[in-house]
Amino acid sequence: MHSAWKQYQPNGSQSLLPIGTPQVDERLRGGIAQAGLHEFFGGAKADSYAAAAFALLLAWRLPESDARIFWITGDKERQTSGRLYPLGLSAMGGNPAQILLVQTADLRDALRAAADTIRSKAARAVILETHGNARLVDLTSTRRLALAAAESGVLALLVRGDAVPMPSAASTRWQICSAPSVPLMGNAPGLPTFDLRLLRHRGGTAPFAARVTWDHATRSFFDTPLSGGLSAPITDAEADPQHRFRA
């Protein structure tokens, strides 16, 4: 178990997983629900990869155990989103042996596999990757995933890529964009940096924006100042293009 992770139990109700940065975790009152479903959207189509990467890095924040991280996609996603690259995963601080890739025939099977895996004792986190405005990923299907996560204690992460936010049962909804990184010594490429926007929080946390950077050595994020400030509130209209929908 790495030291960055610890359990928060506000009011003794649920364990939270800290993002790892004081600015963000303070806004979230400790972190995101570990036994919950969380959605990640790209700010633009090109940011689909950033959303997927952020979800995986967040799963790596969990303590290591015999349980694995499952990455589940349908056949269409297998052809459009590329493949997980073991050397790249290692370079980001993860252990490729701890990740199991599940590729199903279609999205319906992927949703079923995700729910079954969340309920199993084999997973500590399940990442379900979809692309586009898939109609099967609706309020009913996300409720199944959210209930399975609540019952099993498994972290469930839904990567929607280039989709438009619609009603769902997710505990939180995020927009993720790649951001410029600070070059390392010798002008070497900097550490992975993301612009986060909390679009929705069922616990009542107001939407906000922040920039965070991933440190593969500590397997933790740290705060990176936004231009003009460390973090900023955002309006309801900015937060969620579908803000009129409240599931």
PDB file of C-alpha atoms in Angstrom:
ATOM      1  CA  MET A   1       0.000   0.000   0.000  1.00  0.00           C
ATOM      2  CA  HIS A   2       1.550   3.340  -0.978  1.00  0.00           C
ATOM      3  CA  SER A   3       1.410   6.167   1.520  1.00  0.00           C
ATOM      4  CA  ALA A   4      -0.437   8.609  -0.724  1.00  0.00           C
ATOM      5  CA  TRP A   5      -3.652   6.687  -0.185  1.00  0.00           C
ATOM      6  CA  LYS A   6      -5.662   6.575   2.977  1.00  0.00           C
ATOM      7  CA  GLN A   7      -9.281   6.161   3.895  1.00  0.00           C
ATOM      8  CA  TYR A   8     -11.453   9.150   4.613  1.00  0.00           C
ATOM      9  CA  GLN A   9     -14.766   8.405   6.255  1.00  0.00           C
ATOM     10  CA  PRO A  10     -16.759  11.626   6.612  1.00  0.00           C
ATOM     11  CA  ASN A  11     -19.590  11.033   9.063  1.00  0.00           C
ATOM     12  CA  GLY A  12     -18.481   7.399   9.103  1.00  0.00           C
ATOM     13  CA  SER A  13     -20.358   6.813   5.865  1.00  0.00           C
ATOM     14  CA  GLN A  14     -17.966   5.996   3.034  1.00  0.00           C
ATOM     15  CA  SER A  15     -14.311   5.735   2.097  1.00  0.00           C
ATOM     16  CA  LEU A  16     -12.892   8.354  -0.217  1.00  0.00           C
ATOM     17  CA  LEU A  17      -9.952   8.128  -2.593  1.00  0.00           C
ATOM     18  CA  PRO A  18      -7.916  11.354  -2.628  1.00  0.00           C
ATOM     19  CA  ILE A  19      -6.828  12.721  -5.975  1.00  0.00           C
ATOM     20  CA  GLY A  20      -3.582  13.535  -4.175  1.00  0.00           C
ATOM     21  CA  THR A  21      -3.445  17.323  -4.547  1.00  0.00           C
ATOM     22  CA  PRO A  22      -4.438  19.577  -1.620  1.00  0.00           C
ATOM     23  CA  GLN A  23      -6.232  22.099  -3.832  1.00  0.00           C
ATOM     24  CA  VAL A  24      -8.475  19.467  -5.431  1.00  0.00           C
ATOM     25  CA  ASP A  25      -9.007  17.219  -2.398  1.00  0.00           C
ATOM     26  CA  GLU A  26      -9.978  20.199  -0.251  1.00  0.00           C
ATOM     27  CA  ARG A  27     -12.699  21.066  -2.768  1.00  0.00           C
ATOM     28  CA  LEU A  28     -13.856  17.441  -2.777  1.00  0.00           C
ATOM     29  CA  ARG A  29     -13.809  17.271   1.048  1.00  0.00           C
ATOM     30  CA  GLY A  30     -11.296  14.428   0.947  1.00  0.00           C
ATOM     31  CA  GLY A  31     -11.609  12.807  -2.464  1.00  0.00           C
ATOM     32  CA  ILE A  32     -14.034  10.811  -4.589  1.00  0.00           C
ATOM     33  CA  ALA A  33     -16.178   7.918  -3.379  1.00  0.00           C
ATOM     34  CA  GLN A  34     -14.110   4.764  -3.690  1.00  0.00           C
ATOM     35  CA  ALA A  35     -17.196   2.550  -3.874  1.00  0.00           C
ATOM     36  CA  GLY A  36     -18.743   4.616  -6.627  1.00  0.00           C
ATOM     37  CA  LEU A  37     -19.064   5.272 -10.352  1.00  0.00           C
ATOM     38  CA  HIS A  38     -17.252   8.258 -11.873  1.00  0.00           C
ATOM     39  CA  GLU A  39     -17.451   9.589 -15.446  1.00  0.00           C
ATOM     40  CA  PHE A  40     -14.652  11.138 -17.512  1.00  0.00           C
ATOM     41  CA  PHE A  41     -15.185  13.069 -20.743  1.00  0.00           C
ATOM     42  CA  GLY A  42     -12.587  14.561 -23.058  1.00  0.00           C
ATOM     43  CA  GLY A  43     -12.760  18.307 -23.605  1.00  0.00           C
ATOM     44  CA  ALA A  44     -12.369  17.621 -27.335  1.00  0.00           C
ATOM     45  CA  LYS A  45     -12.178  14.451 -29.409  1.00  0.00           C
ATOM     46  CA  ALA A  46      -8.374  14.512 -29.180  1.00  0.00           C
ATOM     47  CA  ASP A  47      -8.668  14.571 -25.378  1.00  0.00           C
ATOM     48  CA  SER A  48     -10.260  11.117 -25.285  1.00  0.00           C
ATOM     49  CA  TYR A  49      -6.806   9.701 -24.609  1.00  0.00           C
ATOM     50  CA  ALA A  50      -6.251  12.199 -21.794  1.00  0.00           C
ATOM     51  CA  ALA A  51      -9.544  11.163 -20.178  1.00  0.00           C
ATOM     52  CA  ALA A  52      -8.603   7.478 -20.416  1.00  0.00           C
ATOM     53  CA  ALA A  53      -5.088   8.120 -19.074  1.00  0.00           C
ATOM     54  CA  PHE A  54      -6.390  10.136 -16.134  1.00  0.00           C
ATOM     55  CA  ALA A  55      -8.851   7.385 -15.196  1.00  0.00           C
ATOM     56  CA  LEU A  56      -6.090   4.776 -15.227  1.00  0.00           C
ATOM     57  CA  LEU A  57      -3.738   6.951 -13.170  1.00  0.00           C
ATOM     58  CA  LEU A  58      -6.518   7.490 -10.671  1.00  0.00           C
ATOM     59  CA  ALA A  59      -6.985   3.713 -10.387  1.00  0.00           C
ATOM     60  CA  TRP A  60      -3.252   3.432  -9.661  1.00  0.00           C
ATOM     61  CA  ARG A  61      -3.845   5.590  -6.597  1.00  0.00           C
ATOM     62  CA  LEU A  62      -5.547   2.608  -4.955  1.00  0.00           C
ATOM     63  CA  PRO A  63      -3.472   0.381  -2.684  1.00  0.00           C
ATOM     64  CA  GLU A  64      -1.964  -2.614  -4.444  1.00  0.00           C
ATOM     65  CA  SER A  65      -3.517  -5.983  -3.696  1.00  0.00           C
ATOM     66  CA  ASP A  66      -4.154  -9.347  -5.305  1.00  0.00           C
ATOM     67  CA  ALA A  67      -7.189  -7.782  -6.978  1.00  0.00           C
ATOM     68  CA  ARG A  68      -6.512  -6.378 -10.449  1.00  0.00           C
ATOM     69  CA  ILE A  69      -7.483  -3.336 -12.480  1.00  0.00           C
ATOM     70  CA  PHE A  70      -9.793  -4.345 -15.340  1.00  0.00           C
ATOM     71  CA  TRP A  71      -9.945  -2.307 -18.553  1.00  0.00           C
ATOM     72  CA  ILE A  72     -13.061  -3.228 -20.524  1.00  0.00           C
ATOM     73  CA  THR A  73     -13.933  -2.199 -24.085  1.00  0.00           C
ATOM     74  CA  GLY A  74     -16.216  -3.369 -26.874  1.00  0.00           C
ATOM     75  CA  ASP A  75     -15.039  -4.460 -30.313  1.00  0.00           C
ATOM     76  CA  LYS A  76     -15.575  -1.031 -31.889  1.00  0.00           C
ATOM     77  CA  GLU A  77     -13.420   0.663 -29.231  1.00  0.00           C
ATOM     78  CA  ARG A  78     -10.669  -1.909 -29.778  1.00  0.00           C
ATOM     79  CA  GLN A  79     -10.358  -0.687 -33.369  1.00  0.00           C
ATOM     80  CA  THR A  80     -10.554   3.074 -32.714  1.00  0.00           C
ATOM     81  CA  SER A  81      -8.802   3.855 -29.437  1.00  0.00           C
ATOM     82  CA  GLY A  82      -5.520   1.969 -29.778  1.00  0.00           C
ATOM     83  CA  ARG A  83      -4.107  -0.545 -27.332  1.00  0.00           C
ATOM     84  CA  LEU A  84      -2.566  -0.382 -23.897  1.00  0.00           C
ATOM     85  CA  TYR A  85       1.229  -0.382 -24.207  1.00  0.00           C
ATOM     86  CA  PRO A  86       3.045  -2.215 -21.378  1.00  0.00           C
ATOM     87  CA  LEU A  87       6.276  -0.187 -21.629  1.00  0.00           C
ATOM     88  CA  GLY A  88       4.303   3.022 -21.565  1.00  0.00           C
ATOM     89  CA  LEU A  89       2.359   1.852 -18.517  1.00  0.00           C
ATOM     90  CA  SER A  90       5.611   1.079 -16.727  1.00  0.00           C
ATOM     91  CA  ALA A  91       7.004   4.508 -17.618  1.00  0.00           C
ATOM     92  CA  MET A  92       3.948   6.076 -15.981  1.00  0.00           C
ATOM     93  CA  GLY A  93       4.647   4.228 -12.737  1.00  0.00           C
ATOM     94  CA  GLY A  94       2.191   1.364 -13.115  1.00  0.00           C
ATOM     95  CA  ASN A  95       2.580  -2.384 -13.184  1.00  0.00           C
ATOM     96  CA  PRO A  96       1.245  -3.826 -16.474  1.00  0.00           C
ATOM     97  CA  ALA A  97       0.833  -7.230 -14.788  1.00  0.00           C
ATOM     98  CA  GLN A  98      -1.827  -5.679 -12.556  1.00  0.00           C
ATOM     99  CA  ILE A  99      -4.033  -4.737 -15.528  1.00  0.00           C
ATOM    100  CA  LEU A 100      -6.338  -7.141 -17.318  1.00  0.00           C
ATOM    101  CA  LEU A 101      -7.771  -6.107 -20.686  1.00  0.00           C
ATOM    102  CA  VAL A 102     -11.253  -7.396 -21.533  1.00  0.00           C
ATOM    103  CA  GLN A 103     -12.447  -6.932 -25.113  1.00  0.00           C
ATOM    104  CA  THR A 104     -16.046  -7.891 -25.810  1.00  0.00           C
ATOM    105  CA  ALA A 105     -18.014  -8.313 -29.009  1.00  0.00           C
ATOM    106  CA  ASP A 106     -20.054  -5.136 -28.525  1.00  0.00           C
ATOM    107  CA  LEU A 107     -20.977  -2.422 -26.034  1.00  0.00           C
ATOM    108  CA  ARG A 108     -23.889  -4.402 -24.588  1.00  0.00           C
ATOM    109  CA  ASP A 109     -21.508  -7.201 -23.640  1.00  0.00           C
ATOM    110  CA  ALA A 110     -18.985  -4.663 -22.337  1.00  0.00           C
ATOM    111  CA  LEU A 111     -21.591  -3.160 -19.989  1.00  0.00           C
ATOM    112  CA  ARG A 112     -22.540  -6.634 -18.772  1.00  0.00           C
ATOM    113  CA  ALA A 113     -18.895  -7.602 -18.286  1.00  0.00           C
ATOM    114  CA  ALA A 114     -18.222  -4.379 -16.364  1.00  0.00           C
ATOM    115  CA  ALA A 115     -21.119  -4.957 -13.970  1.00  0.00           C
ATOM    116  CA  ASP A 116     -20.118  -8.598 -13.397  1.00  0.00           C
ATOM    117  CA  THR A 117     -16.464  -7.666 -12.849  1.00  0.00           C
ATOM    118  CA  ILE A 118     -17.329  -4.881 -10.407  1.00  0.00           C
ATOM    119  CA  ARG A 119     -19.305  -7.405  -8.340  1.00  0.00           C
ATOM    120  CA  SER A 120     -16.475  -9.930  -8.381  1.00  0.00           C
ATOM    121  CA  LYS A 121     -13.703 -10.195  -5.817  1.00  0.00           C
ATOM    122  CA  ALA A 122     -11.107 -10.122  -8.604  1.00  0.00           C
ATOM    123  CA  ALA A 123     -11.170  -6.337  -9.159  1.00  0.00           C
ATOM    124  CA  ARG A 124     -10.126  -3.328  -7.137  1.00  0.00           C
ATOM    125  CA  ALA A 125     -10.993  -0.997 -10.023  1.00  0.00           C
ATOM    126  CA  VAL A 126     -12.902  -1.381 -13.284  1.00  0.00           C
ATOM    127  CA  ILE A 127     -12.451   1.028 -16.197  1.00  0.00           C
ATOM    128  CA  LEU A 128     -15.111   0.867 -18.907  1.00  0.00           C
ATOM    129  CA  GLU A 129     -14.137   2.713 -22.084  1.00  0.00           C
ATOM    130  CA  THR A 130     -16.754   3.765 -24.626  1.00  0.00           C
ATOM    131  CA  HIS A 131     -16.683   6.238 -27.498  1.00  0.00           C
ATOM    132  CA  GLY A 132     -19.252   8.517 -29.043  1.00  0.00           C
ATOM    133  CA  ASN A 133     -22.805   9.058 -27.867  1.00  0.00           C
ATOM    134  CA  ALA A 134     -23.576   5.414 -27.165  1.00  0.00           C
ATOM    135  CA  ARG A 135     -27.288   5.160 -26.371  1.00  0.00           C
ATOM    136  CA  LEU A 136     -26.767   2.031 -24.284  1.00  0.00           C
ATOM    137  CA  VAL A 137     -24.794   4.078 -21.743  1.00  0.00           C
ATOM    138  CA  ASP A 138     -27.878   5.618 -20.172  1.00  0.00           C
ATOM    139  CA  LEU A 139     -29.366   6.235 -16.742  1.00  0.00           C
ATOM    140  CA  THR A 140     -30.453   2.602 -16.372  1.00  0.00           C
ATOM    141  CA  SER A 141     -27.114   1.026 -17.303  1.00  0.00           C
ATOM    142  CA  THR A 142     -25.106   3.470 -15.180  1.00  0.00           C
ATOM    143  CA  ARG A 143     -27.384   2.795 -12.208  1.00  0.00           C
ATOM    144  CA  ARG A 144     -26.474  -0.888 -12.495  1.00  0.00           C
ATOM    145  CA  LEU A 145     -22.792  -0.003 -12.464  1.00  0.00           C
ATOM    146  CA  ALA A 146     -23.178   2.438  -9.568  1.00  0.00           C
ATOM    147  CA  LEU A 147     -25.138  -0.061  -7.462  1.00  0.00           C
ATOM    148  CA  ALA A 148     -22.587  -2.801  -8.172  1.00  0.00           C
ATOM    149  CA  ALA A 149     -19.758  -0.469  -7.095  1.00  0.00           C
ATOM    150  CA  ALA A 150     -21.578   0.540  -3.911  1.00  0.00           C
ATOM    151  CA  GLU A 151     -22.229  -3.084  -2.987  1.00  0.00           C
ATOM    152  CA  SER A 152     -18.721  -4.381  -3.747  1.00  0.00           C
ATOM    153  CA  GLY A 153     -16.567  -1.417  -2.746  1.00  0.00           C
ATOM    154  CA  VAL A 154     -14.901  -1.410  -6.176  1.00  0.00           C
ATOM    155  CA  LEU A 155     -13.890   1.842  -7.872  1.00  0.00           C
ATOM    156  CA  ALA A 156     -15.796   2.084 -11.188  1.00  0.00           C
ATOM    157  CA  LEU A 157     -14.535   4.529 -13.826  1.00  0.00           C
ATOM    158  CA  LEU A 158     -16.482   5.231 -17.008  1.00  0.00           C
ATOM    159  CA  VAL A 159     -14.449   6.837 -19.809  1.00  0.00           C
ATOM    160  CA  ARG A 160     -16.810   8.438 -22.335  1.00  0.00           C
ATOM    161  CA  GLY A 161     -14.174   9.944 -24.617  1.00  0.00           C
ATOM    162  CA  ASP A 162     -15.783  12.228 -27.183  1.00  0.00           C
ATOM    163  CA  ALA A 163     -19.374  11.786 -25.997  1.00  0.00           C
ATOM    164  CA  VAL A 164     -21.743  14.534 -24.844  1.00  0.00           C
ATOM    165  CA  PRO A 165     -22.734  14.305 -21.136  1.00  0.00           C
ATOM    166  CA  MET A 166     -26.216  12.894 -20.619  1.00  0.00           C
ATOM    167  CA  PRO A 167     -28.181  11.770 -17.537  1.00  0.00           C
ATOM    168  CA  SER A 168     -26.345   9.119 -15.531  1.00  0.00           C
ATOM    169  CA  ALA A 169     -26.013   7.734 -12.010  1.00  0.00           C
ATOM    170  CA  ALA A 170     -22.328   8.608 -11.687  1.00  0.00           C
ATOM    171  CA  SER A 171     -21.204  10.119  -8.369  1.00  0.00           C
ATOM    172  CA  THR A 172     -18.978  12.610 -10.171  1.00  0.00           C
ATOM    173  CA  ARG A 173     -18.577  13.792 -13.735  1.00  0.00           C
ATOM    174  CA  TRP A 174     -15.319  15.259 -15.025  1.00  0.00           C
ATOM    175  CA  GLN A 175     -14.011  16.877 -18.180  1.00  0.00           C
ATOM    176  CA  ILE A 176     -10.348  16.043 -18.787  1.00  0.00           C
ATOM    177  CA  CYS A 177      -8.017  17.855 -21.197  1.00  0.00           C
ATOM    178  CA  SER A 178      -4.322  17.455 -21.833  1.00  0.00           C
ATOM    179  CA  ALA A 179      -2.360  20.495 -20.687  1.00  0.00           C
ATOM    180  CA  PRO A 180       1.139  21.893 -21.336  1.00  0.00           C
ATOM    181  CA  SER A 181       3.760  20.420 -19.045  1.00  0.00           C
ATOM    182  CA  VAL A 182       6.838  22.084 -17.583  1.00  0.00           C
ATOM    183  CA  PRO A 183       9.969  20.766 -19.376  1.00  0.00           C
ATOM    184  CA  LEU A 184      12.428  18.809 -17.260  1.00  0.00           C
ATOM    185  CA  MET A 185      16.179  19.396 -17.136  1.00  0.00           C
ATOM    186  CA  GLY A 186      17.859  19.405 -20.535  1.00  0.00           C
ATOM    187  CA  ASN A 187      14.522  20.418 -22.086  1.00  0.00           C
ATOM    188  CA  ALA A 188      13.275  16.849 -21.714  1.00  0.00           C
ATOM    189  CA  PRO A 189       9.499  16.319 -22.017  1.00  0.00           C
ATOM    190  CA  GLY A 190       7.679  17.219 -18.838  1.00  0.00           C
ATOM    191  CA  LEU A 191       5.446  15.077 -16.648  1.00  0.00           C
ATOM    192  CA  PRO A 192       1.860  14.333 -17.806  1.00  0.00           C
ATOM    193  CA  THR A 193      -0.352  17.324 -16.985  1.00  0.00           C
ATOM    194  CA  PHE A 194      -4.129  17.556 -17.101  1.00  0.00           C
ATOM    195  CA  ASP A 195      -6.744  20.283 -16.916  1.00  0.00           C
ATOM    196  CA  LEU A 196      -9.626  19.009 -14.779  1.00  0.00           C
ATOM    197  CA  ARG A 197     -13.121  20.414 -14.641  1.00  0.00           C
ATOM    198  CA  LEU A 198     -15.552  18.964 -12.158  1.00  0.00           C
ATOM    199  CA  LEU A 199     -18.844  19.147 -14.036  1.00  0.00           C
ATOM    200  CA  ARG A 200     -21.097  17.538 -11.492  1.00  0.00           C
ATOM    201  CA  HIS A 201     -20.941  16.121  -7.955  1.00  0.00           C
ATOM    202  CA  ARG A 202     -23.857  14.277  -6.382  1.00  0.00           C
ATOM    203  CA  GLY A 203     -22.561  15.225  -2.928  1.00  0.00           C
ATOM    204  CA  GLY A 204     -23.093  18.911  -3.647  1.00  0.00           C
ATOM    205  CA  THR A 205     -19.542  20.110  -4.313  1.00  0.00           C
ATOM    206  CA  ALA A 206     -19.620  23.129  -6.611  1.00  0.00           C
ATOM    207  CA  PRO A 207     -17.999  22.745 -10.039  1.00  0.00           C
ATOM    208  CA  PHE A 208     -14.396  23.932 -10.292  1.00  0.00           C
ATOM    209  CA  ALA A 209     -11.358  23.803 -12.553  1.00  0.00           C
ATOM    210  CA  ALA A 210      -7.796  22.838 -11.666  1.00  0.00           C
ATOM    211  CA  ARG A 211      -4.546  21.754 -13.305  1.00  0.00           C
ATOM    212  CA  VAL A 212      -2.696  18.716 -11.963  1.00  0.00           C
ATOM    213  CA  THR A 213       0.503  16.889 -12.893  1.00  0.00           C
ATOM    214  CA  TRP A 214       1.269  13.189 -12.470  1.00  0.00           C
ATOM    215  CA  ASP A 215       4.496  12.127 -10.759  1.00  0.00           C
ATOM    216  CA  HIS A 216       5.229   8.534 -11.754  1.00  0.00           C
ATOM    217  CA  ALA A 217       7.843   8.162  -8.990  1.00  0.00           C
ATOM    218  CA  THR A 218       5.313   8.731  -6.202  1.00  0.00           C
ATOM    219  CA  ARG A 219       2.250   7.575  -8.185  1.00  0.00           C
ATOM    220  CA  SER A 220       0.513  10.759  -7.162  1.00  0.00           C
ATOM    221  CA  PHE A 221      -0.790  13.984  -8.668  1.00  0.00           C
ATOM    222  CA  PHE A 222       0.397  17.396  -7.531  1.00  0.00           C
ATOM    223  CA  ASP A 223      -1.082  20.857  -8.020  1.00  0.00           C
ATOM    224  CA  THR A 224       0.037  22.912 -10.995  1.00  0.00           C
ATOM    225  CA  PRO A 225      -1.039  26.586 -11.039  1.00  0.00           C
ATOM    226  CA  LEU A 226      -3.564  27.576 -13.656  1.00  0.00           C
ATOM    227  CA  SER A 227      -2.906  30.799 -15.515  1.00  0.00           C
ATOM    228  CA  GLY A 228      -4.153  33.507 -13.184  1.00  0.00           C
ATOM    229  CA  GLY A 229      -4.802  31.258 -10.191  1.00  0.00           C
ATOM    230  CA  LEU A 230      -4.469  27.874  -8.550  1.00  0.00           C
ATOM    231  CA  SER A 231      -8.015  26.698  -9.093  1.00  0.00           C
ATOM    232  CA  ALA A 232     -11.208  28.366 -10.109  1.00  0.00           C
ATOM    233  CA  PRO A 233     -14.963  27.950  -9.731  1.00  0.00           C
ATOM    234  CA  ILE A 234     -16.940  27.554 -12.920  1.00  0.00           C
ATOM    235  CA  THR A 235     -20.556  28.318 -13.689  1.00  0.00           C
ATOM    236  CA  ASP A 236     -23.310  25.734 -14.087  1.00  0.00           C
ATOM    237  CA  ALA A 237     -23.476  26.447 -17.804  1.00  0.00           C
ATOM    238  CA  GLU A 238     -19.739  25.885 -18.169  1.00  0.00           C
ATOM    239  CA  ALA A 239     -19.825  22.857 -15.922  1.00  0.00           C
ATOM    240  CA  ASP A 240     -22.254  20.658 -17.787  1.00  0.00           C
ATOM    241  CA  PRO A 241     -23.612  21.137 -21.315  1.00  0.00           C
ATOM    242  CA  GLN A 242     -26.544  18.979 -20.221  1.00  0.00           C
ATOM    243  CA  HIS A 243     -26.978  20.748 -16.857  1.00  0.00           C
ATOM    244  CA  ARG A 244     -30.740  20.833 -17.300  1.00  0.00           C
ATOM    245  CA  PHE A 245     -30.748  17.058 -16.828  1.00  0.00           C
ATOM    246  CA  ARG A 246     -30.513  16.058 -13.166  1.00  0.00           C
ATOM    247  CA  ALA A 247     -30.757  12.309 -12.631  1.00  0.00           C
TER     248      ALA A 247
END
